mmCIF file of C-alpha atoms and ligand atoms in Angstrom:
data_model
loop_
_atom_site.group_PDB
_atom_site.id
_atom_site.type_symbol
_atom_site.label_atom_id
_atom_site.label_comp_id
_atom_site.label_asym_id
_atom_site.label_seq_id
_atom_site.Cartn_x
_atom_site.Cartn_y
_atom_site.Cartn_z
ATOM 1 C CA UNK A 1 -5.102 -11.188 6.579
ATOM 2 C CA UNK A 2 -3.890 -9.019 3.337
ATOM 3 C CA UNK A 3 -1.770 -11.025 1.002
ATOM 4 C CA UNK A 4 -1.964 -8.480 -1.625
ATOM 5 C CA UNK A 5 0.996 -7.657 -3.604
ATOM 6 C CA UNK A 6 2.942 -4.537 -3.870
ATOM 7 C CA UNK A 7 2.232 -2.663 -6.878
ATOM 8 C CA UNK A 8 5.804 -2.062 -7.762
ATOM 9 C CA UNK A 9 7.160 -5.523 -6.413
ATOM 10 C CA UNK A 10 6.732 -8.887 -5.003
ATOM 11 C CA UNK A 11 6.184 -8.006 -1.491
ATOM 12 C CA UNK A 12 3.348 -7.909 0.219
ATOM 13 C CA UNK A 13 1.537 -5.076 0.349
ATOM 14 C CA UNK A 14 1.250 -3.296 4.024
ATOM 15 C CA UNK A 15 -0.203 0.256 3.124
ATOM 16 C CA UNK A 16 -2.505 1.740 -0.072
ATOM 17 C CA UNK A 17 -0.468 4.433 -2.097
ATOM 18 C CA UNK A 18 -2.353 7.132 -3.559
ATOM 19 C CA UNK A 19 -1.375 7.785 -7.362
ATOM 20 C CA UNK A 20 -0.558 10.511 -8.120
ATOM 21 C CA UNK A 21 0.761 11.421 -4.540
ATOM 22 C CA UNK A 22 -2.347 13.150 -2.655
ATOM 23 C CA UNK A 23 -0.442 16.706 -2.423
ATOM 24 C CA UNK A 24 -0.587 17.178 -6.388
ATOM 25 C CA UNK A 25 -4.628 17.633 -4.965
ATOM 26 C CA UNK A 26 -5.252 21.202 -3.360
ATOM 27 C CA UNK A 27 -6.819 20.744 -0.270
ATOM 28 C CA UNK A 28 -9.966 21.903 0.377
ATOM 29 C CA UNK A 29 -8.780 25.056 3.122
ATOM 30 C CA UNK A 30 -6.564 26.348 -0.056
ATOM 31 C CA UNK A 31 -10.019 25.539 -2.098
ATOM 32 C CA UNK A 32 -12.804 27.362 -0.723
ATOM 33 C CA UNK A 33 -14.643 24.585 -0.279
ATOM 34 C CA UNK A 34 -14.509 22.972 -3.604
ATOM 35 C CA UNK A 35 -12.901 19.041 -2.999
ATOM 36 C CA UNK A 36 -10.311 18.099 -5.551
ATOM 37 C CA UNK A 37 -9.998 14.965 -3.283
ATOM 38 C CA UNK A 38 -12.363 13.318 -4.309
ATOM 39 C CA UNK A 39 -12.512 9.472 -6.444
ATOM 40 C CA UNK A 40 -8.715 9.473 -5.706
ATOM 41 C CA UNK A 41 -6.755 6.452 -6.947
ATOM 42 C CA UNK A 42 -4.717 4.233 -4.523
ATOM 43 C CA UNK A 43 -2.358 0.927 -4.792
ATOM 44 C CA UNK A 44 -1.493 -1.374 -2.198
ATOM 45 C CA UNK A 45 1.646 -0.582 -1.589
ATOM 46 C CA UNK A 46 4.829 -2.584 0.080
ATOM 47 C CA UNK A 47 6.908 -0.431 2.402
ATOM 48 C CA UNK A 48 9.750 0.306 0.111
ATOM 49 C CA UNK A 49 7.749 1.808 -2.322
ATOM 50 C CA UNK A 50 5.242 3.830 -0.539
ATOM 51 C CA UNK A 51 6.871 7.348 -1.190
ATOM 52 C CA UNK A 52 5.194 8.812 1.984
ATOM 53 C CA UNK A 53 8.306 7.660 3.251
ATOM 54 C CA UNK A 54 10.792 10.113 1.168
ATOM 55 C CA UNK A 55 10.082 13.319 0.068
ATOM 56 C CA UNK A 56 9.588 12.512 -3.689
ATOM 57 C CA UNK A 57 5.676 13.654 -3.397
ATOM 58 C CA UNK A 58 6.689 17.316 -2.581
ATOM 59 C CA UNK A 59 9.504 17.419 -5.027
ATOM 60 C CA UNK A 60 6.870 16.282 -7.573
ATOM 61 C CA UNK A 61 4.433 18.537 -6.771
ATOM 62 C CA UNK A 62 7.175 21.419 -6.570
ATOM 63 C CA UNK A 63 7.614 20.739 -10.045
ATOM 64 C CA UNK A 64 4.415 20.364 -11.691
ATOM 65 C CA UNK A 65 2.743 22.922 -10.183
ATOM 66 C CA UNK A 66 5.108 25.854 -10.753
ATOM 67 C CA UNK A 67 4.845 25.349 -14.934
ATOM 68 C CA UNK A 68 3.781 28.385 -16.343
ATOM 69 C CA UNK A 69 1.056 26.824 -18.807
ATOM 70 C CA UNK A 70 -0.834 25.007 -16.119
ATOM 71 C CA UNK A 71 -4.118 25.864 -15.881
ATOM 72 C CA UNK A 72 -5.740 28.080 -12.873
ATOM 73 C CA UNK A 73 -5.435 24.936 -10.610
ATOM 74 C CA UNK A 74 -2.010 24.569 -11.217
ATOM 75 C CA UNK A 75 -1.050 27.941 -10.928
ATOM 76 C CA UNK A 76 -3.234 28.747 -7.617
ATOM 77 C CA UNK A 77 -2.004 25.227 -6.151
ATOM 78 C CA UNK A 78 1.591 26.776 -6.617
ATOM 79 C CA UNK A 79 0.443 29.731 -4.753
ATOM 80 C CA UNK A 80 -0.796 28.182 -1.936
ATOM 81 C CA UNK A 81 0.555 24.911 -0.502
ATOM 82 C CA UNK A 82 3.541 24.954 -2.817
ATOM 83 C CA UNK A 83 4.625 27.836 -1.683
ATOM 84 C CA UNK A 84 4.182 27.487 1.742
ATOM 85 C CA UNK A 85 5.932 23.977 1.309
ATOM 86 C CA UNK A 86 8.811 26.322 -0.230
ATOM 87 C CA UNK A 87 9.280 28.750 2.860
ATOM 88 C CA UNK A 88 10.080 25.594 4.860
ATOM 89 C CA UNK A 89 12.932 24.878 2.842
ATOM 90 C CA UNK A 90 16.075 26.004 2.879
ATOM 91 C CA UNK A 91 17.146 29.148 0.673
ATOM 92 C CA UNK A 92 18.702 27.317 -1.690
ATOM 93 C CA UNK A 93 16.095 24.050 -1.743
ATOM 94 C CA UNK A 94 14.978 25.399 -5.312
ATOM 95 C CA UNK A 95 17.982 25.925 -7.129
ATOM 96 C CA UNK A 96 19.415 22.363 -5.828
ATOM 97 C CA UNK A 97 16.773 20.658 -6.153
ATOM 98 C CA UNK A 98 14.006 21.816 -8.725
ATOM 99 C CA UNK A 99 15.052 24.025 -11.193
ATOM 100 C CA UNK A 100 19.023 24.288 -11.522
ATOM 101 C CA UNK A 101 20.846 27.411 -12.785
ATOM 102 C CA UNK A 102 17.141 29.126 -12.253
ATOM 103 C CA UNK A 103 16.633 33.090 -13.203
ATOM 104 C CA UNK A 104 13.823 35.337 -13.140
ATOM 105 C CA UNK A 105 12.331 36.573 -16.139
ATOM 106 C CA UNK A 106 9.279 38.258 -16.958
ATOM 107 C CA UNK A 107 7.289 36.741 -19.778
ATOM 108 C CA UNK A 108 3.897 38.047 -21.109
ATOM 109 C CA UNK A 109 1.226 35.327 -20.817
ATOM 110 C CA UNK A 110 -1.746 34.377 -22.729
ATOM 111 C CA UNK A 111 -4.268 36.900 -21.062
ATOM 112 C CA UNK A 112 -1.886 39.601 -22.053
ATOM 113 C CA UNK A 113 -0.548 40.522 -18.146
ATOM 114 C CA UNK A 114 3.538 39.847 -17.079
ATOM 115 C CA UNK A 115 4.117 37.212 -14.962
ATOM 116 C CA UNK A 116 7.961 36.398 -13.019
ATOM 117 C CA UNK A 117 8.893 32.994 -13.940
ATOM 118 C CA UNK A 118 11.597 30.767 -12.512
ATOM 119 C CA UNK A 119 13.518 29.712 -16.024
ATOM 120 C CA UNK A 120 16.067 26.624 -15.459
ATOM 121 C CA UNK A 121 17.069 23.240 -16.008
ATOM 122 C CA UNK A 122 14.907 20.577 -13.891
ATOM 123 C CA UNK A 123 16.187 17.895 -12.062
ATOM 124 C CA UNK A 124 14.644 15.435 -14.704
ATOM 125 C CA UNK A 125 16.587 11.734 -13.660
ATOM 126 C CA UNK A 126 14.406 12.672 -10.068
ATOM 127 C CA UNK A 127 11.092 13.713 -12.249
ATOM 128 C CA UNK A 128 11.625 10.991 -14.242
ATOM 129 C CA UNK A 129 11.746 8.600 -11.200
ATOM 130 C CA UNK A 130 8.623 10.004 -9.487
ATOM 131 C CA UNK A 131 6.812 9.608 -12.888
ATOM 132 C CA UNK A 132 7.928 6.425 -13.223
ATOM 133 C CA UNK A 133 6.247 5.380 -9.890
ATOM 134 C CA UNK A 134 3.071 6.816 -11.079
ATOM 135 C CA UNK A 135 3.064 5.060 -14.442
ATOM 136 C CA UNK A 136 3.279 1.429 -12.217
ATOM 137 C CA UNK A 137 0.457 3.014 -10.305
ATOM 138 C CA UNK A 138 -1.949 3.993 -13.097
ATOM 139 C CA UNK A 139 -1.277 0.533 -14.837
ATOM 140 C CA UNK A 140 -2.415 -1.119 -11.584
ATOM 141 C CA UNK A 141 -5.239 0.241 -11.144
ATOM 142 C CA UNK A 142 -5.833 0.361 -15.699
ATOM 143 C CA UNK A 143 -5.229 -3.637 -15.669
ATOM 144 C CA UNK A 144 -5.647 -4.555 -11.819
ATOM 145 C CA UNK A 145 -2.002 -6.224 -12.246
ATOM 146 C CA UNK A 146 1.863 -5.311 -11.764
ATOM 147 C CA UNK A 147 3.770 -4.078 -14.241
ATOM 148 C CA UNK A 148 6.711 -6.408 -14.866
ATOM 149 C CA UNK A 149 9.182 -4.863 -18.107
ATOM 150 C CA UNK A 150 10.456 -1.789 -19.242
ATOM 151 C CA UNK A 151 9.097 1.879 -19.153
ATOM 152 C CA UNK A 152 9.845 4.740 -21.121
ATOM 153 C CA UNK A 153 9.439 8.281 -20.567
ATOM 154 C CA UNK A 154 8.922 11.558 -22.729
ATOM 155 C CA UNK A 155 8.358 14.841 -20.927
ATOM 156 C CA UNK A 156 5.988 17.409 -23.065
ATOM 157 C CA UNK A 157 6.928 19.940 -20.998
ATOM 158 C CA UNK A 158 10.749 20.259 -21.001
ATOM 159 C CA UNK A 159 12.864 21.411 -24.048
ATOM 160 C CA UNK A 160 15.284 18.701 -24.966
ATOM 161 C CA UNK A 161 18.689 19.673 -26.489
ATOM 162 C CA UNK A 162 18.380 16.576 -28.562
ATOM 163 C CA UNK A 163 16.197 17.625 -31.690
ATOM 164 C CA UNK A 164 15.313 13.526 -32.265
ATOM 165 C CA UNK A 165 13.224 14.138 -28.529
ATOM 166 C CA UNK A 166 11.982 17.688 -29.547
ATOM 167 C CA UNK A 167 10.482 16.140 -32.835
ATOM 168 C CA UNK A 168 9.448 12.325 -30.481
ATOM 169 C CA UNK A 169 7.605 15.089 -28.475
ATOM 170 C CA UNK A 170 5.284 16.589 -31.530
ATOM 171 C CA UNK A 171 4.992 12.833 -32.995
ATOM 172 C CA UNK A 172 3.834 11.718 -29.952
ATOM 173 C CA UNK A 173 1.553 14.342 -28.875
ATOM 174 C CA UNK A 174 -0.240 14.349 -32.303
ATOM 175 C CA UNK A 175 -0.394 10.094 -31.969
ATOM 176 C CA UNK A 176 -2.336 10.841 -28.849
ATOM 177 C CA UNK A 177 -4.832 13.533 -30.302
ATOM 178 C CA UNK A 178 -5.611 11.458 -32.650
ATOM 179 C CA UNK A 179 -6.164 8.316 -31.043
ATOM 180 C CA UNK A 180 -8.206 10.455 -28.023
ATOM 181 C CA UNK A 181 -11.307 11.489 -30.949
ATOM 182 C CA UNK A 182 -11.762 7.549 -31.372
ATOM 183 C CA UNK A 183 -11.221 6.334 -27.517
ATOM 184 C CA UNK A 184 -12.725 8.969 -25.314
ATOM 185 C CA UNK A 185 -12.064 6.826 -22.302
ATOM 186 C CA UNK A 186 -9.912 9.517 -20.153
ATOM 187 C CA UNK A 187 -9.904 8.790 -16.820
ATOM 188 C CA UNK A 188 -9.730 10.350 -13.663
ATOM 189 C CA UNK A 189 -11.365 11.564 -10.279
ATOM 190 C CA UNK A 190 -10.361 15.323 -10.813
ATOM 191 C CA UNK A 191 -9.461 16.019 -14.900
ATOM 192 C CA UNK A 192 -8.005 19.892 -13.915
ATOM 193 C CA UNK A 193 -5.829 18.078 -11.471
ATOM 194 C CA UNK A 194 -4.915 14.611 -13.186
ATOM 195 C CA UNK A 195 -5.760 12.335 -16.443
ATOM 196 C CA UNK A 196 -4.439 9.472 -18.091
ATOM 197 C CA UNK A 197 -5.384 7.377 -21.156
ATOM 198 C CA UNK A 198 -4.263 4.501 -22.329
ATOM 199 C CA UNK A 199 -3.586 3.433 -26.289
ATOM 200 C CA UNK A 200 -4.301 0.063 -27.776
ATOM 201 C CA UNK A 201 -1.220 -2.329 -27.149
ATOM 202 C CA UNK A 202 0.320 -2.234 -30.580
ATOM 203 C CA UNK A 203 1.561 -5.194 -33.241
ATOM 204 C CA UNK A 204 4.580 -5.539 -30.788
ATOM 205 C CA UNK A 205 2.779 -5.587 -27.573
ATOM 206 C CA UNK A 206 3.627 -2.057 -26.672
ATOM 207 C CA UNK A 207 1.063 -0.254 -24.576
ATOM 208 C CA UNK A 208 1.166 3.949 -24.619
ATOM 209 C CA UNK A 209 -0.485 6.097 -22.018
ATOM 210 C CA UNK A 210 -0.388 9.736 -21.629
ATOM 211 C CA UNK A 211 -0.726 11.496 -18.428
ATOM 212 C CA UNK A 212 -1.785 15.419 -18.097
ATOM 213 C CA UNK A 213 -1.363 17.017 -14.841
ATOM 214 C CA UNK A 214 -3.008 20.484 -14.087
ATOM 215 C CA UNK A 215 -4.478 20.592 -17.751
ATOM 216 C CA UNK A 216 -1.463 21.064 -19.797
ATOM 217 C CA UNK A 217 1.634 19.092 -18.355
ATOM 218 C CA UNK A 218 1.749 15.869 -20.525
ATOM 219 C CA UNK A 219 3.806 12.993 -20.332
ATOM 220 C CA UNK A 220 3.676 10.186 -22.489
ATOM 221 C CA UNK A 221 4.664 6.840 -21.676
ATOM 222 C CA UNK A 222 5.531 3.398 -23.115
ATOM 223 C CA UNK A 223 5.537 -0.452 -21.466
ATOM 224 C CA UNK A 224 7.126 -2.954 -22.922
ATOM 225 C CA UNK A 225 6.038 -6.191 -20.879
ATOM 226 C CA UNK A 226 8.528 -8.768 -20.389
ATOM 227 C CA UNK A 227 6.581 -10.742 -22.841
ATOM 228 C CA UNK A 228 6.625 -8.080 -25.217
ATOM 229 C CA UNK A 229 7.494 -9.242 -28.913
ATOM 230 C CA UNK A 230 11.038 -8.026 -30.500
ATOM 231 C CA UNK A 231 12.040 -5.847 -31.663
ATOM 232 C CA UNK A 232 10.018 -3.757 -29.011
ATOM 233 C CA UNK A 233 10.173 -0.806 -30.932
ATOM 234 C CA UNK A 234 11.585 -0.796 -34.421
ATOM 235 C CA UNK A 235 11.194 2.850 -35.814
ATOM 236 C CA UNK A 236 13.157 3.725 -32.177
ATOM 237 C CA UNK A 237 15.863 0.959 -33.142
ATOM 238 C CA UNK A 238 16.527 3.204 -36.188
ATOM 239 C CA UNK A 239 16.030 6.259 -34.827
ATOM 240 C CA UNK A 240 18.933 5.623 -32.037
ATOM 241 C CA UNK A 241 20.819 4.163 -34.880
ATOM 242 C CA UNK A 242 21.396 7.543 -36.008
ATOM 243 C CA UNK A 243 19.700 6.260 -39.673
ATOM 244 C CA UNK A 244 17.207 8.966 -41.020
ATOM 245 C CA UNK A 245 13.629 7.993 -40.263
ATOM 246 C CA UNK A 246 10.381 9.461 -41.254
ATOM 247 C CA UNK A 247 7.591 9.003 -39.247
ATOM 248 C CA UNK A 248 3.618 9.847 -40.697
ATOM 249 C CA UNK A 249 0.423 10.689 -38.829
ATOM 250 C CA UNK A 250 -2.663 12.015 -41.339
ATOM 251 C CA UNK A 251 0.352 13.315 -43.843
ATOM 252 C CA UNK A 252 1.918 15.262 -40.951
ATOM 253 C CA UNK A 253 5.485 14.024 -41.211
ATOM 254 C CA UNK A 254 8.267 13.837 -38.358
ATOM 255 C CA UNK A 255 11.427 13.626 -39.755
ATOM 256 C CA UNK A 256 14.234 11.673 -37.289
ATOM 257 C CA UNK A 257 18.298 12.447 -37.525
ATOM 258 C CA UNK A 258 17.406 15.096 -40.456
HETATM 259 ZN ZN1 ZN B 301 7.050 -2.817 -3.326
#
């Protein structure tokens, strides 16, 4: 009989979850042959939190995959099965529930050529909920244990109005290239489709990981188990304080509620 736990909860566990949600992975008719499906993570999952059951994978993979700086796996995933996962949508699927107040523009891109791209505000609380999921998923399989506490969330890939989160997104994206020349331990089946890598808990008990999807689409993460030390996270205490804080990384300095 399974008695495993859910990764997300108590209960136990009646299915395996795959994380990140299989469709992120082209399949291998959109492919040519070549398997992105391969060494795929999965979770035992209870039945609440298996998101087969709601359609939280597609929206996810909706919204990853149509980022302009992906890379070519990205892009040609959003080509194929995202868009044909589009055309069974309603008309207005997109502008309710991906990318609200969308236009078309045409930008240049790096290779010189113009490109139509859908320009808009996401629907981050539902991002922010599938990523969420994924984060409990990753530190399941990273510690082979549940994550009981508090996660936090900061999207690389979205422009935040508030400038403290524009300059928390450079801080923490030069923490992470740093600490990725002394810990080359990325890991993942398919690196052009998904990564993660994990930071040293800190003097608090804080662990950081940082996700990329398709190449370029980070997202960096914080837990802060239940046994976690206070404060959790004293340069964010001041920070939300309002007070001004400077942060330093190799004499690089990020400057909080200039
Ligand atoms: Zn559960």
């Amino acid at each position: 009989m399974n008695t495993e736990e859910c990764y997300m909860c108590e209960r136990v566990a009646t299915s395996k979850e795959h994380v990140p949600p299989l469709c992120l992975f082209p399949e291998i008719k959109d492919t040519k042959g070549i398997n992105f499906r391969k060494n795929l993570i999965t979770v035992p999952s209870c039945d609440i939190h298996n998101s087969k059951k709601s359609d939280d994978d597609e929206f996810l993979m909706l919204s990853l995959s149509g980022l302009i700086k992906n890379n070519p796996i990205g892009n040609f995933h959003q080509l194929t099965k995202s868009n044909r996962s589009l055309k069974r949508k309603s008309k207005d699927f997109l502008e309710k529930q991906i990318l609200r107040n969308h236009i078309l523009k045409k930008v240049k891109t790096t290779d010189g050529k113009f490109q139509m791209v859908s320009i808009g505000n996401p629907n981050t609380e539902r991002l922010l909920k599938c990523l969420e999921h994924i984060a409990y998923g990753v530190y399941y399989q990273e510690f082979k244990e549940r994550f009981e506490g508090e996660i936090r969330m900061v999207l690389e890939f979205i422009e935040y109005h508030d400038d403290n989160m524009q300059t928390m997104k450079k801080f923490l994206k030069k923490r992470f290239a740093g600490e990725k020349e002394l810990n080359k331990e990325i890991k993942g089946g398919n690196l052009l489709v998904f990564y993660y890598h994990f930071l040293e808990p800190d003097n608090f008990g804080l662990i950081g990981m940082r996700i990329v999807f398709y190449g370029t689409a980070e997202v960096y993460f914080s837990f802060k188990g239940n046994n976690a030390k206070e404060p959790f996270d004293l340069t964010l205490k001041l920070m939300e304080s309002g007070i001004k804080t400077t942060m330093n990384i190799d004499g690089e300095e990020f400057v909080f509620n200039k």
